[in-house]
Short mmCIF file of C-alpha atoms and ligand atoms in Angstrom, two decimals:
data_model
loop_
_atom_site.label_atom_id
_atom_site.label_comp_id
_atom_site.label_asym_id
_atom_site.label_seq_id
_atom_site.Cartn_x
_atom_site.Cartn_y
_atom_site.Cartn_z
CA MET S 1 17.13 10.92 -10.97
CA GLU S 2 13.44 10.21 -10.64
CA THR S 3 11.42 10.84 -7.49
CA VAL S 4 9.53 7.83 -6.19
CA LEU S 5 6.91 7.92 -3.47
CA SER S 6 5.44 4.98 -1.63
CA GLY S 7 2.63 5.11 0.90
CA ILE S 8 1.08 2.59 3.23
CA ARG S 9 -1.94 3.29 5.38
CA SER S 10 -1.40 2.72 9.08
CA THR S 11 -4.31 0.46 9.79
CA GLY S 12 -2.56 -2.48 11.41
CA ASN S 13 0.34 -4.53 10.22
CA LEU S 14 1.61 -5.19 6.74
CA HIS S 15 0.32 -8.32 5.04
CA LEU S 16 1.52 -10.41 2.12
CA GLY S 17 -0.61 -8.25 -0.21
CA ASN S 18 1.34 -5.13 0.75
CA TYR S 19 4.57 -7.06 0.44
CA PHE S 20 4.07 -8.48 -3.04
CA GLY S 21 2.04 -5.50 -4.30
CA ALA S 22 4.48 -2.78 -3.32
CA VAL S 23 7.12 -3.47 -0.67
CA LYS S 24 9.04 -6.26 -2.42
CA ASN S 25 10.94 -3.85 -4.64
CA PHE S 26 11.70 -1.18 -2.06
CA ILE S 27 15.42 -1.88 -1.82
CA LYS S 28 15.93 -1.77 -5.54
CA MET S 29 13.91 1.43 -5.73
CA GLN S 30 15.90 3.00 -2.96
CA GLU S 31 19.18 2.39 -4.74
CA GLU S 32 18.06 3.82 -8.05
CA ASN S 33 15.89 6.80 -7.15
CA ASN S 34 15.21 9.72 -4.90
CA CYS S 35 12.75 7.94 -2.61
CA TYR S 36 10.07 8.98 -0.14
CA PHE S 37 8.45 6.29 1.97
CA PHE S 38 5.67 7.42 4.21
CA ILE S 39 3.00 6.19 6.57
CA ALA S 40 -0.48 7.43 5.74
CA ASP S 41 -1.88 8.02 9.21
CA TYR S 42 -4.37 10.72 8.17
CA HIS S 43 -5.87 8.23 5.73
CA SER S 44 -6.32 5.74 8.54
CA LEU S 45 -8.69 8.12 10.35
CA THR S 46 -11.53 7.16 8.00
CA THR S 47 -11.83 4.01 10.11
CA TYR S 48 -11.67 5.77 13.52
CA PRO S 49 -8.76 4.06 15.33
CA THR S 50 -8.45 4.68 19.07
CA PRO S 51 -5.54 7.01 19.98
CA GLU S 52 -3.53 3.96 21.15
CA ASP S 53 -4.23 1.99 17.99
CA LEU S 54 -3.37 4.97 15.82
CA HIS S 55 0.02 5.38 17.45
CA ASN S 56 0.77 1.68 17.57
CA SER S 57 -0.07 1.13 13.93
CA VAL S 58 2.17 3.99 12.83
CA LYS S 59 4.96 2.49 14.90
CA SER S 60 4.41 -0.96 13.39
CA VAL S 61 4.51 0.26 9.82
CA LEU S 62 7.63 2.30 10.52
CA ALA S 63 9.33 -0.78 12.02
CA GLU S 64 8.15 -2.81 9.04
CA TYR S 65 9.56 -0.33 6.55
CA LEU S 66 12.92 -0.49 8.31
CA ALA S 67 12.82 -4.28 8.58
CA MET S 68 12.49 -4.37 4.78
CA GLY S 69 15.92 -2.79 4.63
CA LEU S 70 15.00 0.83 3.99
CA ASP S 71 17.87 3.10 4.88
CA PRO S 72 16.99 6.44 6.51
CA GLU S 73 20.23 7.88 5.16
CA LYS S 74 19.30 7.09 1.58
CA SER S 75 15.56 7.73 1.64
CA ALA S 76 13.09 9.94 3.46
CA ILE S 77 11.02 7.71 5.74
CA TYR S 78 8.31 9.74 7.44
CA VAL S 79 4.87 9.96 8.95
CA GLN S 80 2.24 11.85 6.92
CA SER S 81 0.95 13.84 9.91
CA ASP S 82 4.46 15.20 10.56
CA VAL S 83 4.29 17.12 7.29
CA PRO S 84 1.70 19.93 7.52
CA GLU S 85 2.36 20.93 3.91
CA ILE S 86 0.43 17.83 2.81
CA PRO S 87 -2.95 18.87 4.26
CA GLU S 88 -2.43 22.35 2.86
CA LEU S 89 -1.89 21.00 -0.64
CA TYR S 90 -4.90 18.74 -0.08
CA LEU S 91 -7.02 21.80 0.65
CA LEU S 92 -5.85 23.49 -2.53
CA LEU S 93 -6.38 20.40 -4.69
CA ASN S 94 -9.87 19.93 -3.24
CA MET S 95 -10.96 23.12 -4.98
CA ASN S 96 -10.35 21.49 -8.34
CA ALA S 97 -11.73 18.03 -7.52
CA TYR S 98 -15.33 17.45 -8.51
CA VAL S 99 -17.78 15.68 -6.26
CA GLY S 100 -19.12 13.71 -9.24
CA GLU S 101 -15.76 12.20 -10.18
CA LEU S 102 -14.97 11.41 -6.54
CA GLU S 103 -18.33 9.69 -6.10
CA ARG S 104 -17.63 7.54 -9.14
CA THR S 105 -14.39 5.96 -7.84
CA THR S 106 -14.69 2.25 -7.17
CA SER S 107 -13.33 2.44 -3.64
CA PHE S 108 -15.85 5.15 -2.68
CA LYS S 109 -18.73 3.22 -4.23
CA ASP S 110 -17.59 0.15 -2.26
CA LYS S 111 -17.69 2.11 0.99
CA VAL S 112 -21.15 3.48 0.24
CA ARG S 113 -22.30 -0.09 -0.22
CA THR S 114 -20.50 -1.65 2.74
CA GLN S 115 -20.87 1.13 5.35
CA PRO S 116 -23.93 3.19 4.33
CA ASN S 117 -24.19 4.71 7.81
CA ASN S 118 -20.75 6.27 7.70
CA VAL S 119 -20.08 7.82 4.34
CA ASN S 120 -17.84 10.61 5.61
CA ALA S 121 -16.30 13.39 3.53
CA GLY S 122 -12.84 11.97 4.28
CA LEU S 123 -13.77 8.88 2.29
CA LEU S 124 -15.02 10.98 -0.60
CA THR S 125 -11.85 13.05 -0.78
CA TYR S 126 -9.51 10.15 -0.01
CA PRO S 127 -8.05 10.25 -3.55
CA VAL S 128 -7.39 13.99 -3.22
CA LEU S 129 -5.35 13.47 -0.06
CA MET S 130 -3.51 10.69 -1.82
CA ALA S 131 -2.81 13.01 -4.77
CA ALA S 132 -1.47 15.59 -2.30
CA ASP S 133 0.87 12.92 -0.84
CA ILE S 134 2.20 12.18 -4.30
CA LEU S 135 2.34 15.67 -5.77
CA ILE S 136 3.88 17.32 -2.71
CA HIS S 137 7.24 15.84 -3.80
CA LYS S 138 6.48 16.15 -7.53
CA SER S 139 6.82 12.36 -7.66
CA HIS S 140 7.32 10.62 -10.99
CA LYS S 141 6.59 7.09 -9.88
CA VAL S 142 4.50 5.34 -7.26
CA PRO S 143 4.72 1.60 -6.52
CA VAL S 144 1.16 0.34 -6.18
CA GLY S 145 -0.80 -2.86 -6.41
CA LYS S 146 -3.76 -3.22 -8.72
CA ASP S 147 -6.12 -1.97 -6.00
CA GLN S 148 -4.60 1.53 -6.05
CA GLU S 149 -4.52 1.92 -9.81
CA GLN S 150 -7.58 4.14 -9.93
CA ASN S 151 -6.38 6.40 -7.12
CA LEU S 152 -3.15 6.92 -9.00
CA GLU S 153 -5.10 7.77 -12.12
CA MET S 154 -6.94 10.43 -10.10
CA ALA S 155 -3.60 11.88 -8.97
CA ARG S 156 -2.60 12.15 -12.63
CA LYS S 157 -5.86 13.86 -13.40
CA PHE S 158 -5.40 16.43 -10.62
CA ALA S 159 -1.80 17.08 -11.68
CA LYS S 160 -2.86 17.63 -15.27
CA ARG S 161 -5.79 19.80 -14.25
CA PHE S 162 -3.56 22.03 -12.13
CA ASN S 163 -1.02 22.41 -14.91
CA HIS S 164 -3.75 23.19 -17.41
CA MET S 165 -5.62 25.59 -15.17
CA TYR S 166 -2.58 27.72 -14.40
CA LYS S 167 -0.92 27.19 -17.78
CA VAL S 168 2.21 25.73 -16.20
CA ASP S 169 4.16 22.52 -16.58
CA TYR S 170 4.69 22.12 -12.87
CA PHE S 171 3.53 18.71 -11.66
CA PRO S 172 4.79 15.55 -13.37
CA GLU S 173 2.04 13.00 -14.06
CA PRO S 174 2.84 10.18 -11.62
CA GLN S 175 3.07 6.72 -13.13
CA PRO S 176 2.85 3.30 -11.47
CA TYR S 177 6.24 1.84 -10.59
CA ASN S 178 5.75 -1.70 -11.74
CA PHE S 179 9.23 -2.86 -12.79
CA GLY S 180 7.86 -3.83 -16.17
CA GLU S 181 5.46 -6.35 -14.66
CA ASP S 182 1.67 -6.22 -14.53
CA LEU S 183 0.27 -4.72 -11.35
CA VAL S 184 -0.22 -7.45 -8.79
CA LYS S 185 -3.34 -8.38 -6.90
CA VAL S 186 -2.63 -10.75 -4.05
CA PRO S 187 -5.85 -12.61 -3.20
CA GLY S 188 -7.11 -13.24 0.31
CA LEU S 189 -7.76 -16.54 2.09
CA ASP S 190 -11.51 -16.08 2.30
CA GLY S 191 -12.20 -17.26 -1.22
CA THR S 192 -12.78 -14.01 -3.02
CA GLY S 193 -11.26 -10.56 -3.50
CA LYS S 194 -7.91 -9.13 -2.47
CA MET S 195 -5.87 -9.78 0.62
CA GLY S 196 -6.59 -7.10 3.19
CA LYS S 197 -6.77 -6.57 6.89
CA THR S 198 -10.08 -8.23 7.66
CA ALA S 199 -9.89 -11.14 10.06
CA GLY S 200 -8.95 -14.44 8.49
CA ASN S 201 -8.36 -12.99 5.06
CA GLY S 202 -4.74 -11.91 5.33
CA ILE S 203 -1.38 -13.17 6.54
CA PHE S 204 0.58 -10.46 8.31
CA LEU S 205 4.34 -10.26 8.22
CA VAL S 206 4.36 -10.40 12.03
CA ASP S 207 2.06 -13.43 12.31
CA ASP S 208 3.51 -16.27 14.35
CA ASP S 209 3.81 -19.79 12.95
CA LYS S 210 0.79 -21.05 14.79
CA SER S 211 -1.57 -18.40 13.53
CA ILE S 212 -0.25 -18.76 9.97
CA ARG S 213 -1.04 -22.49 10.09
CA LYS S 214 -4.45 -21.79 11.55
CA LYS S 215 -5.35 -19.16 8.95
CA VAL S 216 -4.18 -21.25 6.02
CA MET S 217 -5.92 -24.41 7.23
CA ARG S 218 -9.15 -22.41 7.50
CA ALA S 219 -8.83 -20.89 4.03
CA VAL S 220 -11.92 -21.34 1.88
CA THR S 221 -11.80 -24.20 -0.66
CA ASP S 222 -14.39 -26.05 -2.74
CA SER S 223 -15.53 -29.64 -2.92
CA GLY S 224 -12.69 -30.61 -5.26
CA PRO S 225 -12.36 -31.42 -8.97
CA THR S 226 -14.72 -34.09 -10.23
CA GLU S 227 -13.21 -34.78 -13.63
CA PRO S 228 -9.72 -34.39 -15.10
CA ASN S 229 -8.72 -30.86 -16.08
CA SER S 230 -11.85 -29.27 -14.68
CA PRO S 231 -11.72 -25.47 -14.35
CA VAL S 232 -10.25 -24.08 -11.15
CA SER S 233 -12.67 -22.17 -8.89
CA GLU S 234 -11.74 -18.76 -7.47
CA PRO S 235 -10.86 -19.88 -3.91
CA ILE S 236 -8.55 -22.59 -5.24
CA GLN S 237 -7.01 -20.30 -7.83
CA ASN S 238 -6.33 -17.87 -4.98
CA LEU S 239 -4.44 -20.54 -3.05
CA PHE S 240 -2.41 -21.34 -6.14
CA THR S 241 -1.67 -17.64 -6.63
CA ILE S 242 -0.38 -17.27 -3.07
CA MET S 243 1.57 -20.50 -3.48
CA SER S 244 3.23 -19.20 -6.62
CA LEU S 245 4.49 -16.23 -4.59
CA VAL S 246 6.00 -18.13 -1.66
CA SER S 247 6.67 -21.69 -2.83
CA ALA S 248 9.14 -23.24 -5.22
CA PRO S 249 7.84 -23.66 -8.81
CA ASP S 250 8.12 -27.45 -8.44
CA THR S 251 5.76 -27.37 -5.49
CA VAL S 252 3.18 -25.35 -7.41
CA ASN S 253 3.44 -27.69 -10.41
CA PHE S 254 3.14 -30.73 -8.17
CA PHE S 255 -0.20 -29.57 -6.77
CA LYS S 256 -1.42 -28.31 -10.15
CA GLU S 257 -0.85 -31.78 -11.56
CA LYS S 258 -2.61 -33.35 -8.62
CA TYR S 259 -5.53 -31.02 -9.27
CA ALA S 260 -5.60 -31.83 -12.97
CA ASN S 261 -5.67 -35.59 -12.17
CA CYS S 262 -8.37 -35.11 -9.53
CA GLU S 263 -5.96 -36.46 -6.92
CA ILE S 264 -5.54 -33.28 -4.98
CA ARG S 265 -6.07 -33.23 -1.23
CA TYR S 266 -6.60 -29.66 -0.18
CA GLY S 267 -5.44 -30.47 3.35
CA ASP S 268 -2.01 -31.48 1.99
CA MET S 269 -1.81 -28.45 -0.23
CA LYS S 270 -2.66 -26.15 2.68
CA LYS S 271 -0.09 -27.80 4.96
CA GLN S 272 2.59 -27.24 2.35
CA LEU S 273 1.43 -23.68 1.71
CA ALA S 274 1.46 -22.87 5.44
CA GLU S 275 5.03 -24.16 5.82
CA ASP S 276 6.20 -22.18 2.80
CA ILE S 277 4.55 -19.01 4.11
CA ILE S 278 6.18 -19.58 7.50
CA ASN S 279 9.61 -19.97 5.89
CA PHE S 280 9.05 -16.76 4.05
CA VAL S 281 7.61 -14.72 6.92
CA ALA S 282 9.67 -15.91 9.91
CA PRO S 283 12.93 -14.06 9.19
CA ILE S 284 11.04 -10.87 8.31
CA ARG S 285 8.99 -11.14 11.51
CA GLU S 286 12.08 -11.42 13.69
CA LYS S 287 13.53 -8.26 12.21
CA ILE S 288 10.27 -6.34 12.63
CA LEU S 289 9.93 -7.29 16.28
CA ASP S 290 13.54 -6.35 16.97
CA ILE S 291 13.17 -2.90 15.48
CA LYS S 292 9.76 -2.27 17.02
CA ASN S 293 11.31 -2.56 20.47
CA ASN S 294 13.82 0.14 19.72
CA ASN S 295 11.77 3.24 20.38
CA GLU S 296 14.72 5.58 20.39
CA TYR S 297 15.78 4.48 16.93
CA LEU S 298 12.24 4.82 15.58
CA ARG S 299 11.97 8.33 16.99
CA LYS S 300 15.23 9.37 15.34
CA VAL S 301 14.24 7.89 11.99
CA ALA S 302 10.85 9.62 12.05
CA GLU S 303 12.42 12.95 12.96
CA GLN S 304 15.06 12.72 10.30
CA GLY S 305 12.45 11.63 7.73
CA ALA S 306 10.08 14.48 8.59
CA GLU S 307 12.88 16.97 8.16
CA LYS S 308 13.77 15.64 4.71
CA ALA S 309 10.14 15.41 3.63
CA ARG S 310 9.37 18.93 4.81
CA ALA S 311 12.32 20.36 2.94
CA SER S 312 10.91 19.06 -0.32
CA ALA S 313 7.25 19.68 0.59
CA SER S 314 7.73 23.29 1.65
CA GLN S 315 9.45 24.09 -1.64
CA THR S 316 6.55 22.62 -3.62
CA LEU S 317 3.99 24.46 -1.55
CA LYS S 318 5.85 27.72 -1.95
CA ASP S 319 5.82 27.27 -5.73
CA VAL S 320 2.17 26.23 -5.77
CA ARG S 321 1.07 29.20 -3.69
CA LYS S 322 2.92 31.49 -6.02
CA ILE S 323 1.41 29.85 -9.11
CA ILE S 324 -2.09 30.15 -7.65
CA GLY S 325 -1.52 33.81 -6.89
CA PHE S 326 -1.10 34.16 -3.13
CA ARG S 327 1.13 37.19 -2.70
CA LYS S 328 2.36 39.44 0.05
CA PHE S 329 1.32 43.10 0.04
P1 TYM N 1 -2.62 0.21 1.54
O1 TYM N 1 -2.07 0.64 2.84
O2 TYM N 1 -3.92 -0.50 1.52
O3 TYM N 1 -1.59 -0.68 0.77
C1 TYM N 1 -0.21 -0.32 0.63
C2 TYM N 1 0.34 -0.85 -0.67
O4 TYM N 1 0.13 -2.25 -0.76
C3 TYM N 1 -0.60 -2.56 -1.94
N1 TYM N 1 -1.56 -3.63 -1.67
C4 TYM N 1 -1.73 -4.70 -2.45
N2 TYM N 1 -1.14 -5.07 -3.59
C5 TYM N 1 -1.51 -6.25 -4.12
N3 TYM N 1 -2.46 -7.08 -3.58
C6 TYM N 1 -3.09 -6.75 -2.44
N4 TYM N 1 -3.97 -7.58 -1.89
C7 TYM N 1 -2.74 -5.51 -1.83
N5 TYM N 1 -3.15 -4.88 -0.70
C8 TYM N 1 -2.43 -3.73 -0.63
C9 TYM N 1 -1.32 -1.28 -2.32
O5 TYM N 1 -1.58 -1.20 -3.71
C10 TYM N 1 -0.34 -0.22 -1.89
O6 TYM N 1 0.61 0.01 -2.89
N6 TYM N 1 -4.35 4.55 -0.10
C11 TYM N 1 -3.16 3.77 0.08
C12 TYM N 1 -2.13 4.45 0.96
C13 TYM N 1 -1.68 5.73 0.40
C14 TYM N 1 -0.81 5.90 -0.72
C15 TYM N 1 -0.67 7.31 -0.87
C16 TYM N 1 -0.19 5.00 -1.58
C17 TYM N 1 -1.99 6.97 0.87
N7 TYM N 1 -1.39 7.90 0.09
C18 TYM N 1 0.13 7.82 -1.90
C19 TYM N 1 0.62 5.52 -2.59
C20 TYM N 1 0.73 6.92 -2.75
C21 TYM N 1 -3.55 2.47 0.75
O7 TYM N 1 -4.54 2.40 1.44
O8 TYM N 1 -2.68 1.46 0.56
#
């Protein structure tokens, strides 16, 4: 049986990007593999949450994992900071990660550009911590969206480097778990780029109907097609992409035809899209809110998950320490 690991950073609630990029296939994965689902709370520290926000976000993601139908009996569902073996492996992997290659990753270069006053070392070594998350369970597969492709490639590189350096065949090279489909990039509502957590760009699985309508109605559009079959601009393509995820194929085709004939009214398209998103999100939201109120259950799940994760992690770390050469006198 293969080992599968899935991680989500605890910086707020899950959005449709997380859902369609990774979470959608959780149940299937859980049935077919030895699965680890965790909440990356150390990773969230690069953005300096307050202590309350840190705790609340971890709680939300845990409730969201469970609302997706994850079963704590079948999988290990845990919080990264409950597993001290992860930061230890991170330390060891850091010795074989080169500053040059870390500086060249797209996500790091983005941060240097967007927040030049806070280029902290945690951002630079973010992919190393992620590799530690993955390698600590000797994972074979990791479900990721397109945005995490490069980080996963780094994890492969570090696994290979370790094996090569110590002449062992210890770490598997983790591959994307993509169910035979291309990796997905769910676009945001602000016209360009991926759906994320910035205000107005993403729809969260806990959003209420009113805020979904508001966000969709405010989504960026263009001035409309001027001649039949004119090319579709990025903001409009993004709306079509989201629509193809939540609406019936007939609905998507209907608006595509309207676009092609220059008869499209973006207001109508957005109204339809908002209703289809609401239909999709509402039942998930109810489950999340239910579970989030059950603190006792969440505590039990996290404890049970940490125990399972540590059993596997401590074995890996023991092996790794031995391979590296740490020995008792
Ligand atoms: P995070 O928390 O940003 O996203 C969690 C998962 O959702 C996917 N995703 C998307 N997929 C498609 N379109 C989008 N717009 C979109 N936004 C997010 C991500 O690809 C990811 O699969 N660094 C990771 C968390 C992490 C991790 C790990 C993941 C830490 N350690 C180890 C896997 C393995 C992150 O920030 O993902």
